[in-house]
Short mmCIF file of C-alpha atoms in Angstrom, two decimals:
data_model
loop_
_atom_site.label_atom_id
_atom_site.label_comp_id
_atom_site.label_asym_id
_atom_site.label_seq_id
_atom_site.Cartn_x
_atom_site.Cartn_y
_atom_site.Cartn_z
CA MET A 91 21.86 -5.33 1.41
CA ILE A 92 18.53 -4.29 0.19
CA LEU A 93 16.13 -6.14 -2.93
CA THR A 94 15.77 -4.54 -6.06
CA GLY A 95 12.39 -4.63 -7.03
CA SER A 96 13.06 -7.23 -9.99
CA ALA A 97 13.93 -9.23 -5.99
CA ILE A 98 11.29 -8.26 -4.35
CA GLY A 99 8.88 -9.58 -7.20
CA GLU A 100 10.67 -12.37 -7.30
CA ALA A 101 10.23 -13.29 -4.05
CA VAL A 102 6.39 -11.95 -3.44
CA LYS A 103 5.99 -15.73 -5.84
CA ALA A 104 8.65 -18.02 -4.33
CA GLY A 105 6.09 -16.77 -0.98
CA ASP A 106 9.36 -15.54 0.66
CA ILE A 107 7.82 -12.25 0.93
CA VAL A 108 4.21 -11.36 0.97
CA ILE A 109 2.03 -8.52 -0.73
CA GLU A 110 -1.46 -9.03 -1.26
CA PRO A 111 -3.43 -8.17 -3.52
CA PHE A 112 0.05 -7.81 -5.82
CA ASN A 113 -0.41 -5.33 -8.58
CA LYS A 114 3.14 -5.19 -10.45
CA ASP A 115 2.47 -1.04 -10.91
CA GLN A 116 3.14 -0.86 -7.92
CA LEU A 117 6.78 -1.85 -7.40
CA GLY A 118 9.22 0.41 -8.02
CA PRO A 119 12.72 -0.04 -8.79
CA ASN A 120 14.10 -0.65 -5.78
CA SER A 121 10.94 -0.58 -3.16
CA TYR A 122 6.97 -1.33 -2.79
CA ASP A 123 3.82 1.28 -3.03
CA PHE A 124 1.36 0.42 -1.28
CA ARG A 125 -1.76 2.00 -0.08
CA LEU A 126 -3.65 3.46 2.34
CA GLY A 127 -6.60 1.13 3.59
CA ASN A 128 -9.18 2.77 5.15
CA ARG A 129 -10.30 2.62 9.04
CA CYS A 130 -8.80 4.58 11.25
CA LYS A 131 -8.71 5.86 14.81
CA ILE A 132 -7.65 8.45 16.64
CA TYR A 133 -7.89 9.28 20.40
CA ARG A 134 -10.87 9.74 22.63
CA ASP A 135 -8.19 12.39 24.61
CA TYR A 136 -6.32 14.96 23.76
CA GLN A 137 -3.23 14.55 26.19
CA LEU A 138 -2.30 10.98 26.15
CA ASP A 139 -0.45 8.72 29.44
CA SER A 140 2.15 5.58 27.66
CA ALA A 141 1.04 3.58 30.70
CA LYS A 142 -2.36 3.62 29.97
CA GLU A 143 -4.75 2.24 27.75
CA ASN A 144 -5.82 4.86 25.46
CA LEU A 145 -8.90 4.96 24.10
CA THR A 146 -9.79 5.20 20.86
CA ILE A 147 -12.58 6.23 18.18
CA ASP A 148 -12.78 4.59 14.99
CA TYR A 149 -13.82 5.74 12.13
CA ASP A 150 -14.74 3.68 8.19
CA VAL A 151 -13.20 6.70 6.20
CA GLY A 152 -15.78 6.76 3.14
CA ASN A 153 -14.05 7.93 -0.57
CA ASP A 154 -14.74 11.89 0.24
CA GLY A 155 -11.55 10.97 2.66
CA ILE A 156 -10.68 12.67 6.42
CA LEU A 157 -8.58 15.73 6.60
CA LEU A 158 -5.92 15.42 9.09
CA ASP A 159 -5.86 18.03 12.06
CA PRO A 160 -2.23 18.08 12.22
CA CYS A 161 -2.83 18.50 16.90
CA ARG A 162 -3.77 14.72 16.41
CA VAL A 163 -2.82 11.23 14.87
CA TYR A 164 -4.46 8.97 13.06
CA LEU A 165 -3.91 5.42 13.06
CA PHE A 166 -4.37 3.70 9.93
CA ASN A 167 -3.96 -0.05 8.57
CA THR A 168 -2.63 -0.98 5.03
CA LEU A 169 -4.71 -1.59 2.55
CA GLU A 170 -2.49 -4.48 1.44
CA THR A 171 -1.52 -7.61 3.59
CA MET A 172 2.65 -7.54 3.75
CA GLY A 173 5.29 -9.58 5.87
CA SER A 174 8.17 -11.66 5.34
CA THR A 175 10.43 -14.16 7.12
CA CYS A 176 13.34 -13.82 4.79
CA TYR A 177 13.75 -10.02 4.67
CA VAL A 178 13.58 -6.38 6.81
CA PRO A 179 10.51 -4.61 5.74
CA ILE A 180 11.54 -0.98 6.60
CA ILE A 181 8.24 1.83 5.34
CA ARG A 182 8.63 5.65 4.59
CA GLY A 183 6.50 7.71 2.83
CA ARG A 184 6.44 7.95 -1.34
CA SER A 185 8.32 11.76 -1.71
CA SER A 186 4.68 12.71 -3.55
CA VAL A 187 3.36 12.12 -0.02
CA GLY A 188 6.11 13.23 2.33
CA ARG A 189 6.14 17.35 -0.17
CA LEU A 190 2.55 17.32 1.44
CA GLY A 191 3.69 17.41 4.54
CA ILE A 192 2.52 13.58 6.02
CA PHE A 193 4.44 11.59 8.33
CA ILE A 194 2.81 8.35 7.87
CA ASP A 195 4.45 6.51 10.74
CA ILE A 196 6.12 8.42 13.80
CA THR A 197 10.59 7.15 14.19
CA ALA A 198 9.17 3.62 13.98
CA ASP A 199 9.57 1.80 10.72
CA LEU A 200 11.61 -0.54 10.97
CA ILE A 201 8.95 -3.75 10.66
CA ASP A 202 9.56 -7.16 13.28
CA ILE A 203 10.49 -9.83 10.33
CA GLY A 204 7.27 -12.75 10.50
CA SER A 205 5.39 -9.28 12.00
CA ILE A 206 2.66 -10.31 8.72
CA ASN A 207 -0.54 -8.47 8.81
CA GLN A 208 -1.45 -5.71 7.61
CA TRP A 209 1.02 -2.74 8.66
CA THR A 210 -0.86 -0.30 11.52
CA LEU A 211 0.50 3.73 10.12
CA GLN A 212 1.11 6.73 12.55
CA LEU A 213 -0.72 9.38 9.91
CA HIS A 214 0.67 13.11 10.76
CA SER A 215 0.70 16.23 9.09
CA VAL A 216 2.88 19.49 9.50
CA MET A 217 -0.62 21.40 8.30
CA PRO A 218 -3.75 19.95 7.15
CA VAL A 219 -4.65 17.85 4.60
CA ARG A 220 -6.51 15.05 3.13
CA VAL A 221 -6.03 11.14 2.23
CA TYR A 222 -8.26 8.64 0.83
CA PRO A 223 -8.63 5.30 1.78
CA GLY A 224 -6.41 3.12 -0.98
CA MET A 225 -4.60 6.41 -3.18
CA LEU A 226 -0.85 4.69 -2.62
CA ILE A 227 0.71 6.14 0.39
CA GLY A 228 4.13 4.49 0.93
CA GLN A 229 6.87 2.48 0.13
CA VAL A 230 8.29 -0.56 2.18
CA THR A 231 11.70 -1.68 1.28
CA PHE A 232 12.79 -4.19 2.20
CA TRP A 233 16.28 -6.18 3.60
CA LYS A 234 18.27 -9.42 4.18
CA VAL A 235 19.83 -10.17 7.23
CA GLU A 236 22.08 -11.17 8.72
CA GLY A 237 22.11 -14.46 12.18
CA GLU A 238 19.51 -17.25 12.75
CA ILE A 239 16.14 -15.62 11.40
CA LEU A 240 13.08 -16.11 15.23
CA LEU A 241 10.24 -14.66 13.71
CA TYR A 242 8.72 -11.90 15.33
CA SER A 243 5.01 -13.59 17.57
CA GLY A 244 4.62 -10.26 19.31
CA LYS A 245 1.55 -8.66 21.12
CA TYR A 246 0.35 -6.40 17.45
CA GLY A 247 -0.31 -9.66 15.33
CA LYS A 248 -3.22 -10.72 17.55
CA PHE A 249 -5.21 -8.05 16.67
CA GLN A 250 -6.81 -6.56 13.30
CA SER A 251 -5.13 -3.30 12.31
CA PRO A 252 -4.47 -0.86 12.55
CA VAL A 253 -3.93 -1.32 16.60
CA ALA A 254 -3.91 1.50 19.13
CA SER A 255 -0.54 1.27 20.93
CA LEU A 256 0.05 -1.22 23.96
CA SER A 257 2.77 0.53 25.94
CA PHE A 258 0.77 0.34 28.42
CA MET A 259 1.10 -3.92 28.49
CA ASP A 260 5.31 -3.00 28.95
CA GLY A 261 4.17 -2.44 32.97
CA GLY A 262 4.46 1.30 33.17
CA PRO A 263 6.62 2.23 36.21
CA ASP A 264 6.14 -0.82 38.57
CA ALA A 265 7.17 -3.20 35.59
CA VAL A 266 11.35 -0.57 35.41
CA SER A 267 11.55 -0.81 39.76
CA SER A 268 11.44 -4.16 39.59
CA ILE A 269 14.00 -4.03 36.15
CA ILE A 270 15.66 -0.90 36.92
CA THR A 271 18.56 -0.56 39.88
CA ILE A 272 20.23 3.37 40.21
CA MET B 219 22.70 -6.15 6.34
CA ILE B 220 20.47 -5.90 9.08
CA LEU B 221 21.56 -8.00 11.80
CA THR B 222 18.78 -10.67 13.44
CA GLY B 223 18.56 -10.28 17.15
CA GLN B 224 20.24 -13.47 17.25
CA ALA B 225 22.89 -11.98 15.82
CA ILE B 226 22.45 -8.97 17.97
CA LYS B 227 23.02 -11.01 21.60
CA GLN B 228 25.70 -13.07 20.31
CA ALA B 229 28.01 -10.40 18.48
CA TYR B 230 27.57 -8.50 21.96
CA GLU B 231 28.60 -11.60 23.91
CA ARG B 232 32.08 -11.16 21.29
CA GLY B 233 31.96 -7.57 22.89
CA GLU B 234 31.54 -5.61 19.51
CA ILE B 235 28.00 -4.53 20.80
CA THR B 236 28.53 -2.67 23.38
CA ILE B 237 25.24 -1.73 26.06
CA ASP B 238 25.10 -1.65 29.07
CA PRO B 239 23.14 -2.33 31.55
CA PHE B 240 22.04 -5.32 28.55
CA ASN B 241 18.04 -7.95 29.44
CA LEU B 242 17.92 -10.64 27.38
CA SER B 243 13.86 -9.73 26.79
CA GLN B 244 14.90 -6.66 25.55
CA LEU B 245 15.62 -8.83 22.36
CA ASN B 246 13.37 -8.43 19.24
CA PRO B 247 13.46 -9.79 15.77
CA ASN B 248 16.01 -7.78 14.24
CA SER B 249 16.36 -4.79 17.17
CA TYR B 250 17.27 -4.28 20.94
CA ASN B 251 14.45 -1.86 23.12
CA TYR B 252 16.17 0.42 24.55
CA ARG B 253 15.09 2.82 28.14
CA LEU B 254 14.80 6.13 28.45
CA SER B 255 16.74 8.59 30.70
CA GLY B 256 16.05 9.23 33.90
CA SER B 257 16.44 13.49 33.27
CA ILE B 258 16.05 15.05 30.29
CA LEU B 259 16.27 18.81 28.92
CA GLN B 260 13.93 21.00 27.60
CA VAL B 261 14.89 22.83 24.76
CA ASN B 262 13.65 26.92 25.99
CA ASN B 263 13.72 29.71 23.21
CA ASP B 264 13.43 32.73 23.07
CA GLY B 265 12.10 32.92 19.24
CA LYS B 266 14.99 34.98 18.12
CA GLY B 267 17.35 31.89 17.37
CA HIS B 268 18.66 31.62 21.54
CA GLN B 269 18.53 28.61 22.93
CA ASP B 270 19.11 27.30 27.26
CA PHE B 271 18.54 23.70 28.67
CA GLU B 272 16.62 22.91 31.08
CA ARG B 273 16.67 20.06 33.47
CA ILE B 274 14.00 18.22 34.06
CA GLU B 275 14.64 14.47 36.57
CA LEU B 276 11.54 12.95 35.01
CA PRO B 277 9.48 11.99 38.57
CA ALA B 278 8.09 8.32 39.18
CA SER B 279 4.12 9.18 38.43
CA GLY B 280 4.88 10.35 35.09
CA PHE B 281 5.97 13.43 33.76
CA VAL B 282 3.62 15.17 30.70
CA LEU B 283 6.22 16.14 27.13
CA ARG B 284 3.82 19.24 24.98
CA PRO B 285 3.07 19.63 21.86
CA LYS B 286 5.25 22.68 19.43
CA THR B 287 8.29 22.06 22.11
CA LEU B 288 11.44 20.22 22.09
CA TYR B 289 13.36 17.93 24.35
CA LEU B 290 16.58 16.86 24.28
CA ALA B 291 16.31 13.14 26.45
CA ALA B 292 19.58 10.13 25.93
CA THR B 293 18.77 6.24 26.79
CA HIS B 294 19.81 4.90 29.62
CA GLU B 295 21.19 2.26 27.96
CA ILE B 296 25.52 2.98 27.13
CA ILE B 297 24.80 2.07 23.00
CA GLY B 298 27.85 1.37 20.46
CA SER B 299 29.65 -0.44 18.19
CA THR B 300 33.02 -1.18 16.61
CA LYS B 301 32.10 -3.19 13.66
CA TYR B 302 28.63 -1.67 12.80
CA VAL B 303 26.27 0.84 12.28
CA VAL B 304 23.87 1.81 14.53
CA THR B 305 20.90 3.56 13.33
CA LEU B 306 17.88 4.20 16.49
CA LEU B 307 14.29 4.39 16.45
CA GLY B 308 11.03 4.35 17.63
CA ARG B 309 8.76 1.32 19.23
CA SER B 310 6.48 1.39 17.28
CA SER B 311 3.90 1.34 20.02
CA VAL B 312 5.21 4.77 21.06
CA GLY B 313 4.76 6.14 17.19
CA ARG B 314 1.75 5.18 18.05
CA LEU B 315 1.11 7.42 20.90
CA GLY B 316 2.83 10.30 18.91
CA LEU B 317 6.43 10.30 19.79
CA PHE B 318 9.01 10.87 17.88
CA LEU B 319 12.74 9.99 18.85
CA ASN B 320 14.95 12.13 16.60
CA VAL B 321 14.66 14.66 14.37
CA THR B 322 15.19 13.10 10.77
CA ALA B 323 19.09 12.29 12.77
CA ASP B 324 18.68 8.18 13.19
CA LEU B 325 22.33 7.37 11.51
CA GLY B 326 24.33 6.61 14.84
CA HIS B 327 28.27 6.64 13.95
CA ALA B 328 30.29 3.30 14.12
CA GLY B 329 32.97 3.30 17.18
CA SER B 330 30.74 6.26 18.60
CA ILE B 331 30.34 4.34 22.40
CA SER B 332 27.34 6.35 24.34
CA GLN B 333 24.57 7.18 25.96
CA TRP B 334 22.84 8.31 23.05
CA THR B 335 20.92 11.89 22.42
CA LEU B 336 17.22 11.46 21.57
CA GLU B 337 15.64 14.44 20.40
CA LEU B 338 11.51 14.00 21.60
CA ARG B 339 9.05 15.89 19.98
CA VAL B 340 5.41 14.99 20.21
CA VAL B 341 2.25 15.78 17.76
CA GLN B 342 -0.65 15.49 22.07
CA PRO B 343 0.27 15.67 25.25
CA LEU B 344 2.48 12.54 26.17
CA LYS B 345 2.56 11.70 29.27
CA VAL B 346 6.53 9.53 29.66
CA TYR B 347 8.19 7.43 32.62
CA PRO B 348 12.00 7.16 33.20
CA TYR B 349 13.50 4.92 32.57
CA MET B 350 10.09 3.84 30.47
CA LEU B 351 10.59 1.26 26.99
CA ILE B 352 11.19 4.11 24.52
CA GLY B 353 12.57 2.86 21.36
CA GLN B 354 14.65 0.37 19.57
CA LEU B 355 18.55 0.19 18.09
CA ALA B 356 18.80 -2.39 14.73
CA PHE B 357 22.58 -2.69 13.82
CA TRP B 358 24.25 -2.63 10.11
CA LYS B 359 26.65 -4.41 8.50
CA GLN B 360 29.09 -1.71 6.73
CA TRP B 361 30.98 -1.97 3.62
CA GLY B 362 35.19 -0.09 3.56
CA SER B 363 37.65 -0.16 5.69
CA ILE B 364 36.10 1.77 9.38
CA VAL B 365 38.27 5.02 9.93
CA GLU B 366 36.03 5.09 14.21
CA TYR B 367 33.57 8.47 15.00
CA ARG B 368 35.87 10.78 17.13
CA GLY B 369 33.62 14.17 16.81
CA ARG B 370 32.70 15.65 18.99
CA TYR B 371 29.43 13.61 20.67
CA HIS B 372 31.55 10.22 20.92
CA LYS B 373 32.15 9.93 24.49
CA ASP B 374 28.24 11.85 25.85
CA PHE B 375 26.67 11.06 28.55
CA GLY B 376 23.22 11.74 28.99
CA PRO B 377 21.48 14.87 26.83
CA VAL B 378 24.09 16.62 25.20
CA PRO B 379 23.27 19.40 23.25
CA ASN B 380 24.09 21.13 20.39
CA GLN B 381 28.33 21.56 20.39
CA ASP B 382 28.80 22.43 16.55
CA THR B 383 29.47 26.68 17.28
CA SER B 384 29.63 27.31 13.36
CA LEU B 385 25.38 26.46 13.64
CA LEU B 386 24.39 28.74 17.14
CA SER B 387 23.47 32.76 16.91
CA SER B 388 26.93 34.85 17.11
CA GLU B 389 25.18 35.94 21.22
CA ASP B 390 25.64 32.25 21.89
CA LYS B 391 28.75 31.99 20.58
#
């Protein structure tokens, strides 16, 4: 079950959903529009390795924005701090942004319940396009859950967003060989 | 309604959800992390719509996926449910590296219990490893009478290319 815009607004008032800053003009019929932050990370090297730490170059993006190169991934913070201890958030782009060929996540739209922070967006564009900090970039929906809730306590909550991939903490091929027996 | 991690675990224990092998350490607050298969298919295209598939056994030392190339992989686990609907997505750790796990085809059919085919595409070259934790599954309650999926892909094992002949070029039919 998906929450309506008015249910999102009421849950924010009740403290069951965090959206900070909250602006009721950004509420849609069944989602909330969020803004792009100004902190951006790009990987230093073009070729990446999922078992290693990939170093990043950090930018504070000014009012002139940044031109997205289709050959790169851009990690951005959301301007808002968001999350919920009661509902599961799912993010997506606004259709206005999708029509420009901008992905705001790379098949990672599901947020863990209890993950309350500025989320890390994975920006990728089909064609070169300029984006600006503060622009309305995406929307978040909230979903009712079935079952006992255990809140997120994972690795990404400890850092200021955007956070580069921590997949190297999975342990790489050595960890796999200790778990998988073929 | 989306199932919490605890509800996924209980449904698994009741036999309403299949995840084989199942590992408690892969359970998240509202999803389950799945692993990449040991081999993938690289989709080669002659530029005129004719495709062929090159099987690649992923070496333990890793394999670099290239941009502008489509790869079909599979989940290591056999996954499905007769009661809940499955959606497949990537992990954020993997999305942050620019790896798409599907091409806008994230919805599973209830009753399809198989190794699910993944559609891999990278933005930047990325080294991946066999059996790495690569994506996650969410489970959803459904409303209405249930007709289980008995379509062409419902008993897939390993990555399976498109089987819809209406989508093949005339040369390939």
